[in-house]
Amino acid sequence: MTQGAHRDDVVVIGAGFAGLYALHTLRGLGYRVTVVDAAADVGGVWYWNRYPGARCDVESLQYSYSFDEQLEQEWQWTERYAGQPEILRYIQHVAERFDLRRSIRFNTRVVSAEFDEVRHLWRLRTQEGLDLEASYCVMATGALSLPRLPDIPGIESFQGPVHHTGAWPAQGVDLSGLRVGVIGTGSSGIQVIPQLAQHAAHLTVFQRTANFSIPAWNRPLAPQDQAAFKSAYREHRARAREIGTLYEFSDKGAFDVTPMEREREFERRWDKGGVNFVHAFNDLSTNKAANDTIADFVRARIRRIVKDPAVAQSLCPYDHPLGTKRICVDTGYYETFIRPNVRLVDVKKTPIDRFDSSGVWVAGQHVKIDALVCATGYDALTGAVLAIDIRGRAGSRLRDKWAQGPRTLLGIMTAGFPNLFIITGAGSPSVLVNMIVGIEHHVQWITDCIEYMKASGQSTIEPSVQAEDRWVEHVNAAANRTLLPLANSWFLGANIPGKPRVFMPYAAKIGVYRRECQAVADKGYEGFVLVPKTQPLQA
Ligand code: NAP
């Protein structure tokens, strides 16, 4: 053992929904587990995303753990869509209820992880100088957890406060009475903008790409509705394991009905609110002409809300099919642009030239701002994994291996990096489904795998290169059957200059994917190379 290194069976990086459930499950089976997290407490993305308006767009009764029926019944959600403070309280409650904090090291950032081929274990180093060793390393690092600030010339010279939505100060930020600039109109921007507009003296929204947003129609949860849903929780959870989130899927194509019927269906779903809207017909994600009908409907809604034709035109997305960038869900987003204290700057028409100490230069004009909010997104799916210097067999670096895009088998493991598991990573449905459904599935699969390793006396497991290649092709083919690759989205890494353009999540129904994962396990981890305890690892 390295001098002073802390030794465990499993080390888990990240104390969000994934890390906590992995800890609870593995510790419950008797494994020695340590979780490390850079934050001061549990929560993961829900710890960091404290910006005003932060709210989940999966309904709260579904965006919760299913592994404990008592927890499920006792926790009372107050709103249809839970806000960040309530979700964080829920996660903290889970940590207390299952006594999880005693196995977590907070304020601890892992900087490197190296596989020791002689001792068959992972050696981790933290920024604080702590050494950890474990037979297995589980990356519960989150799909959207490495915030990205815009690289606009001069931004470092701006003298006012700059806050990224994904690293919002825990003590909050008072922007009332200030001239605020906000960059970014994805899900985070669309949530924070209406809130900022209410408090700022003036708000300038810098929009690069207009997005489609659907009203949430959030509301308090009626006790009888909550009780009714909970009385059928087992059935709901079983269905969610098949389809992700309990949307109302249609068995009709957009052109199987008359234009009037189509319009009525869009209206009905718009009035109900939320992501359910995009499932109005079964071909909207695969047939561009069908997609045009729903996109036209949303653009007409935007024009109905925003009377200024030039502003409405800028807010209307035309450069990607609806749903090919993650659909946004809002509360009063388009209405915000009617306010007299809000100005939209379409940076595709009038690009940001540069920042200076007191504001932004746009097309030769100076826009004075006192504070800047960046809702500029994340280095998604691979960013937080590759932020750690991970070295596998023969010292090979994961950053090098993934230089042309992530390569995994089932999205869970990558060849050459034995005993390293990734939760909801690239190559799994991940961000395309309810994250908690994906997380619970992965934790269970990984736990079963570790149990199998123990029972059968195995020391290491990793994918074969051939099986991994087949999986990568399979994931690409699934994306290519949809319209998803048509947008310059973070699904493809398009938001990060120089990031390889590879569609990262697996665009299959979670039920299909679960069966694929189960079949691999049932066949003794087909496609994986297992090395028994007595045998040295082959190079
Ligand atoms: P995002 O979807 O990547 O949006 C980032 C925004 O910043 C985009 O509008 C982007 O424009 C803009 N941007 C980035 N760099 C820029 C630059 N240099 N100049 C001008 N504009 C720039 O990030 P996000 O809004 O944080 O959302 C990420 C994901 O997190 C969501 O898609 C969702 O999965 C999740 N999320 C969910 C919720 C929810 O549950 N309601 C809330 C927040 C986040 P381009 O489009 O042109 O790149």
XYZ file of C-alpha atoms in Angstrom, residues 44-468:
425
model
C -24.148 16.805 -7.112
C -25.683 19.063 -9.768
C -28.415 19.981 -7.297
C -25.750 21.224 -4.893
C -24.198 23.508 -7.518
C -27.203 24.660 -9.575
C -28.690 27.116 -7.071
C -29.507 29.789 -9.611
C -32.915 31.445 -9.243
C -35.534 29.433 -11.100
C -33.579 26.131 -11.089
C -36.162 23.395 -11.310
C -36.345 19.869 -12.640
C -38.414 19.305 -15.770
C -39.250 15.721 -14.852
C -42.245 15.639 -12.513
C -41.157 15.350 -8.896
C -43.051 12.114 -8.180
C -40.966 10.498 -10.924
C -37.694 12.306 -10.292
C -36.944 10.391 -7.110
C -35.379 7.120 -5.966
C -37.446 3.972 -6.292
C -35.234 1.644 -4.255
C -36.957 2.112 -0.900
C -40.731 1.976 -0.684
C -40.875 3.644 2.715
C -38.778 6.570 1.503
C -41.001 6.810 -1.534
C -44.147 6.984 0.587
C -42.915 9.229 3.383
C -41.382 12.015 1.306
C -44.007 14.619 0.383
C -43.360 16.667 -2.734
C -44.945 20.092 -2.754
C -44.969 20.935 -6.474
C -45.544 19.254 -9.807
C -41.942 20.101 -10.756
C -39.652 20.366 -7.744
C -37.378 23.381 -7.443
C -33.675 23.017 -6.658
C -34.056 23.757 -2.895
C -36.648 21.002 -2.505
C -34.610 18.450 -4.502
C -31.543 19.280 -2.425
C -33.575 18.821 0.788
C -34.691 15.431 -0.524
C -31.101 14.358 -1.254
C -29.999 15.569 2.189
C -32.875 13.629 3.734
C -31.728 10.474 1.912
C -28.162 11.013 3.147
C -29.409 11.288 6.743
C -31.984 8.516 6.566
C -29.402 5.990 5.321
C -26.503 7.426 7.344
C -24.449 8.050 4.208
C -22.327 11.074 5.166
C -19.993 9.038 7.388
C -18.543 7.393 4.242
C -18.153 10.608 2.253
C -15.150 12.915 2.104
C -16.362 16.365 1.105
C -14.276 19.270 -0.206
C -12.092 16.632 -1.852
C -11.354 16.742 -5.568
C -9.841 13.721 -7.307
C -7.178 14.837 -9.778
C -5.750 11.499 -10.906
C -6.602 7.815 -10.919
C -4.142 5.159 -11.999
C -4.617 1.417 -12.321
C -1.887 -0.580 -10.618
C -1.423 -3.636 -12.833
C 0.588 -5.531 -10.270
C -1.791 -5.154 -7.355
C -4.955 -4.906 -9.466
C -6.248 -1.792 -7.816
C -6.947 1.862 -8.510
C -4.743 4.497 -6.892
C -6.356 7.909 -6.631
C -4.844 11.242 -5.684
C -6.821 14.255 -4.575
C -6.032 17.942 -4.940
C -5.734 18.063 -1.160
C -2.947 15.421 -1.235
C -5.022 12.479 -0.051
C -4.222 9.012 -1.480
C -6.955 6.444 -1.900
C -6.775 2.851 -3.107
C -9.602 0.534 -4.104
C -10.249 -2.560 -6.167
C -13.006 -0.760 -8.068
C -13.470 2.849 -9.054
C -16.961 4.150 -9.828
C -17.328 7.415 -11.709
C -20.527 9.005 -10.403
C -19.304 12.308 -11.753
C -22.477 13.429 -13.515
C -23.273 14.039 -17.169
C -23.585 17.812 -16.852
C -21.207 18.816 -14.102
C -18.218 20.532 -15.683
C -19.406 24.127 -16.317
C -18.105 25.979 -19.327
C -17.519 29.733 -19.361
C -17.622 31.490 -22.740
C -14.244 32.303 -24.255
C -15.162 35.806 -25.394
C -12.223 38.210 -25.787
C -11.693 40.474 -22.799
C -14.104 38.614 -20.492
C -11.404 38.432 -17.815
C -11.180 42.251 -17.782
C -14.846 42.661 -16.812
C -14.869 44.135 -13.302
C -18.340 43.080 -12.156
C -19.283 39.702 -10.687
C -19.518 36.766 -13.126
C -21.594 33.733 -12.140
C -22.130 30.476 -14.013
C -25.542 28.918 -13.370
C -23.843 25.581 -12.666
C -21.585 26.990 -9.934
C -23.963 29.380 -8.214
C -22.748 30.617 -4.814
C -24.402 28.767 -1.921
C -25.133 32.030 -0.124
C -27.061 33.346 -3.145
C -26.431 36.439 -5.245
C -28.282 39.718 -4.953
C -28.628 41.225 -8.418
C -31.551 43.478 -7.566
C -31.365 46.956 -9.014
C -28.354 46.085 -11.218
C -27.852 46.088 -14.974
C -27.383 42.395 -15.647
C -26.194 40.617 -18.772
C -26.970 36.946 -19.354
C -25.334 34.739 -21.972
C -27.051 31.502 -22.917
C -30.582 30.446 -23.717
C -30.541 26.681 -23.056
C -32.542 25.049 -20.234
C -30.636 26.971 -17.532
C -30.855 30.341 -19.290
C -34.540 29.864 -20.010
C -35.158 29.233 -16.308
C -32.960 31.983 -14.876
C -33.910 34.780 -17.318
C -37.522 35.303 -16.101
C -36.255 35.405 -12.491
C -33.433 37.852 -13.218
C -35.818 40.100 -15.143
C -37.976 40.492 -12.043
C -35.109 41.780 -9.904
C -32.604 43.442 -12.210
C -32.961 47.109 -13.096
C -32.230 46.044 -16.648
C -31.526 42.686 -18.252
C -29.715 42.139 -21.552
C -30.089 38.611 -22.910
C -27.341 37.582 -25.331
C -28.820 34.785 -27.446
C -26.707 32.784 -29.866
C -29.207 30.035 -30.692
C -32.937 30.342 -30.173
C -34.387 27.284 -28.432
C -37.783 25.632 -28.341
C -39.387 25.957 -24.929
C -42.646 24.514 -23.637
C -44.528 25.967 -20.657
C -44.203 23.938 -17.458
C -47.485 25.069 -15.901
C -45.923 24.212 -12.590
C -48.377 24.111 -9.665
C -48.654 22.874 -6.101
C -49.263 19.124 -5.928
C -52.722 18.374 -4.597
C -52.502 15.858 -1.687
C -55.088 13.581 -3.325
C -53.125 13.526 -6.613
C -49.932 12.667 -4.772
C -51.661 9.927 -2.779
C -53.217 8.466 -5.932
C -49.855 8.353 -7.733
C -48.155 6.820 -4.710
C -50.807 4.131 -4.356
C -49.692 2.788 -7.748
C -45.979 3.518 -7.336
C -44.820 -0.027 -8.149
C -46.639 -0.024 -11.497
C -45.376 3.492 -12.302
C -41.786 2.551 -11.487
C -41.985 -0.643 -13.544
C -43.232 1.387 -16.511
C -40.509 4.002 -16.019
C -37.908 1.224 -16.264
C -39.277 0.524 -19.743
C -39.828 4.035 -21.060
C -37.872 6.404 -18.787
C -40.460 9.017 -17.942
C -44.198 8.416 -17.930
C -45.089 10.484 -20.949
C -48.217 9.939 -22.961
C -46.764 8.298 -26.102
C -48.847 8.317 -29.251
C -49.303 5.419 -31.656
C -50.127 7.813 -34.524
C -47.879 9.614 -36.973
C -48.293 13.360 -37.506
C -49.820 12.794 -40.962
C -52.213 10.041 -39.841
C -54.564 12.808 -38.700
C -55.979 15.933 -40.337
C -54.156 19.264 -39.900
C -56.937 20.391 -37.573
C -56.671 17.263 -35.412
C -52.908 17.712 -35.300
C -53.265 21.320 -34.178
C -55.768 20.291 -31.515
C -53.387 17.648 -30.193
C -50.505 20.137 -30.002
C -52.786 22.612 -28.209
C -53.990 19.991 -25.740
C -50.417 19.020 -24.862
C -49.188 22.633 -24.758
C -51.976 23.379 -22.267
C -50.901 20.419 -20.095
C -47.265 21.593 -20.235
C -43.874 19.937 -20.019
C -41.839 17.547 -22.141
C -44.933 15.413 -22.810
C -45.610 17.908 -25.615
C -42.869 16.420 -27.824
C -44.515 12.972 -27.807
C -47.690 14.174 -29.528
C -46.992 11.887 -32.517
C -44.725 8.890 -32.872
C -42.659 10.173 -35.810
C -41.689 13.642 -34.581
C -38.157 12.546 -33.708
C -37.569 10.585 -36.915
C -39.438 12.381 -39.736
C -38.357 15.929 -40.564
C -41.674 16.846 -42.237
C -43.569 15.656 -39.148
C -41.164 17.602 -36.966
C -41.797 20.757 -39.009
C -45.470 20.648 -37.970
C -44.693 20.766 -34.242
C -41.907 23.330 -34.751
C -44.337 25.563 -36.682
C -46.823 25.278 -33.832
C -44.255 26.491 -31.278
C -43.070 29.332 -33.517
C -46.707 30.469 -33.889
C -47.038 30.415 -30.085
C -43.906 32.525 -29.697
C -45.319 35.105 -32.126
C -48.622 35.095 -30.289
C -46.876 35.879 -26.974
C -44.193 38.312 -28.199
C -45.903 41.037 -30.202
C -42.741 42.834 -31.389
C -42.162 41.041 -34.723
C -38.377 41.524 -34.743
C -37.964 40.147 -31.200
C -40.363 37.272 -31.915
C -38.457 36.429 -35.086
C -35.161 36.266 -33.168
C -36.757 34.017 -30.534
C -38.037 31.555 -33.155
C -35.667 28.610 -33.698
C -35.111 27.662 -37.333
C -31.714 25.978 -37.305
C -32.595 22.623 -35.717
C -35.593 20.289 -35.579
C -37.589 20.477 -32.342
C -36.201 18.062 -29.734
C -32.794 17.617 -31.382
C -31.395 20.056 -28.852
C -32.678 19.207 -25.399
C -36.203 20.659 -25.241
C -36.584 23.410 -22.623
C -39.427 23.803 -20.155
C -40.145 27.249 -18.778
C -42.214 29.462 -16.575
C -42.904 32.745 -18.343
C -39.836 32.681 -20.611
C -41.231 34.205 -23.794
C -43.400 36.609 -21.746
C -40.179 38.016 -20.243
C -39.359 39.667 -23.564
C -42.452 41.853 -23.299
C -41.034 43.550 -20.190
C -39.677 47.058 -20.684
C -36.498 46.261 -18.705
C -35.469 43.337 -20.948
C -33.547 43.552 -24.221
C -32.731 40.629 -26.503
C -29.438 40.776 -28.384
C -29.307 38.221 -31.178
C -25.565 37.574 -31.295
C -25.847 35.636 -34.555
C -26.896 38.935 -36.186
C -24.856 41.247 -33.994
C -21.956 39.241 -32.526
C -20.319 40.075 -29.213
C -16.990 41.722 -30.116
C -15.432 41.768 -26.693
C -15.848 42.577 -23.029
C -14.225 45.477 -21.230
C -14.190 46.441 -17.564
C -17.746 47.819 -17.585
C -19.606 45.801 -20.151
C -19.845 44.311 -23.601
C -19.153 45.637 -27.091
C -21.750 44.418 -29.585
C -21.521 45.498 -33.221
C -19.612 48.631 -32.257
C -22.018 49.588 -29.449
C -21.181 49.441 -25.753
C -23.711 47.698 -23.479
C -23.006 48.672 -19.861
C -23.597 45.925 -17.324
C -22.885 45.581 -13.603
C -22.994 41.783 -13.434
C -22.810 38.856 -15.832
C -24.631 35.534 -15.625
C -23.296 32.730 -17.820
C -25.840 30.033 -18.582
C -23.345 28.682 -21.090
C -23.607 24.982 -20.396
C -21.216 22.122 -19.777
C -18.555 19.905 -21.232
C -21.201 17.204 -21.211
C -20.928 13.464 -20.603
C -17.169 13.119 -20.961
C -16.003 16.415 -19.396
C -16.060 15.481 -15.720
C -14.570 12.025 -16.397
C -11.700 13.410 -18.450
C -11.090 16.259 -15.994
C -9.418 13.524 -13.932
C -6.129 12.208 -15.287
C -7.166 8.557 -15.628
C -4.497 6.031 -16.552
C -5.269 2.420 -17.253
C -3.252 -0.518 -18.458
C 0.402 0.219 -19.335
C -0.116 3.804 -18.180
C -2.417 4.597 -21.129
C -4.432 7.778 -20.669
C -8.196 7.843 -21.056
C -7.895 11.349 -22.558
C -5.799 9.869 -25.372
C -8.036 6.874 -25.868
C -11.122 9.126 -26.148
C -9.435 11.819 -28.238
C -11.705 10.959 -31.199
C -14.768 10.473 -28.979
C -15.789 8.255 -26.061
C -15.544 4.471 -26.545
C -17.330 2.186 -24.109
C -19.167 -1.092 -23.858
C -22.750 -0.485 -22.678
C -21.618 3.006 -21.679
C -20.421 1.461 -18.424
C -16.805 0.367 -18.981
C -13.977 1.092 -21.393
C -11.310 -1.331 -22.657
C -7.871 -0.967 -21.109
C -9.265 0.496 -17.886
C -10.119 -2.537 -15.741
C -12.568 -2.256 -12.840
C -13.501 1.310 -13.754
C -17.257 1.844 -13.953
C -19.039 4.916 -15.277
C -22.597 5.744 -14.231
C -24.882 7.208 -16.936
C -21.939 7.949 -19.187
C -21.514 8.250 -22.940
C -22.815 5.161 -24.732
C -25.752 4.708 -22.360
C -29.202 6.388 -22.604
C -28.051 8.795 -19.880
C -29.376 12.315 -20.469
C -32.023 11.108 -22.937
C -34.067 9.548 -20.134
C -35.058 10.304 -16.548
C -31.595 10.357 -14.970
C -32.639 8.615 -11.764
C -34.067 5.647 -13.651
C -30.739 5.364 -15.507
C -28.713 5.804 -12.326
C -30.573 3.108 -10.397
C -30.182 0.694 -13.280
C -26.447 1.301 -13.601
C -25.812 1.014 -9.868
C -27.674 -2.300 -9.821
C -25.777 -3.625 -12.860
C -22.417 -2.563 -11.410
C -23.277 -4.051 -8.006
C -24.298 -7.357 -9.601
C -21.052 -7.337 -11.567
C -18.933 -6.764 -8.449
C -20.850 -9.517 -6.639
C -20.242 -11.858 -9.586
C -16.541 -11.016 -9.556
C -16.339 -11.858 -5.875
C -18.355 -15.070 -6.113
C -16.381 -16.377 -9.089
C -12.968 -15.330 -7.790
C -12.239 -12.757 -10.492
C -9.779 -9.962 -10.059
C -10.438 -7.670 -13.022
C -13.054 -7.010 -15.667
C -12.922 -4.798 -18.745
C -14.503 -4.847 -22.218
C -12.812 -6.583 -25.119
C -11.852 -4.122 -27.848
C -14.012 -5.988 -30.384
C -17.144 -5.858 -28.213
C -16.508 -2.201 -27.487
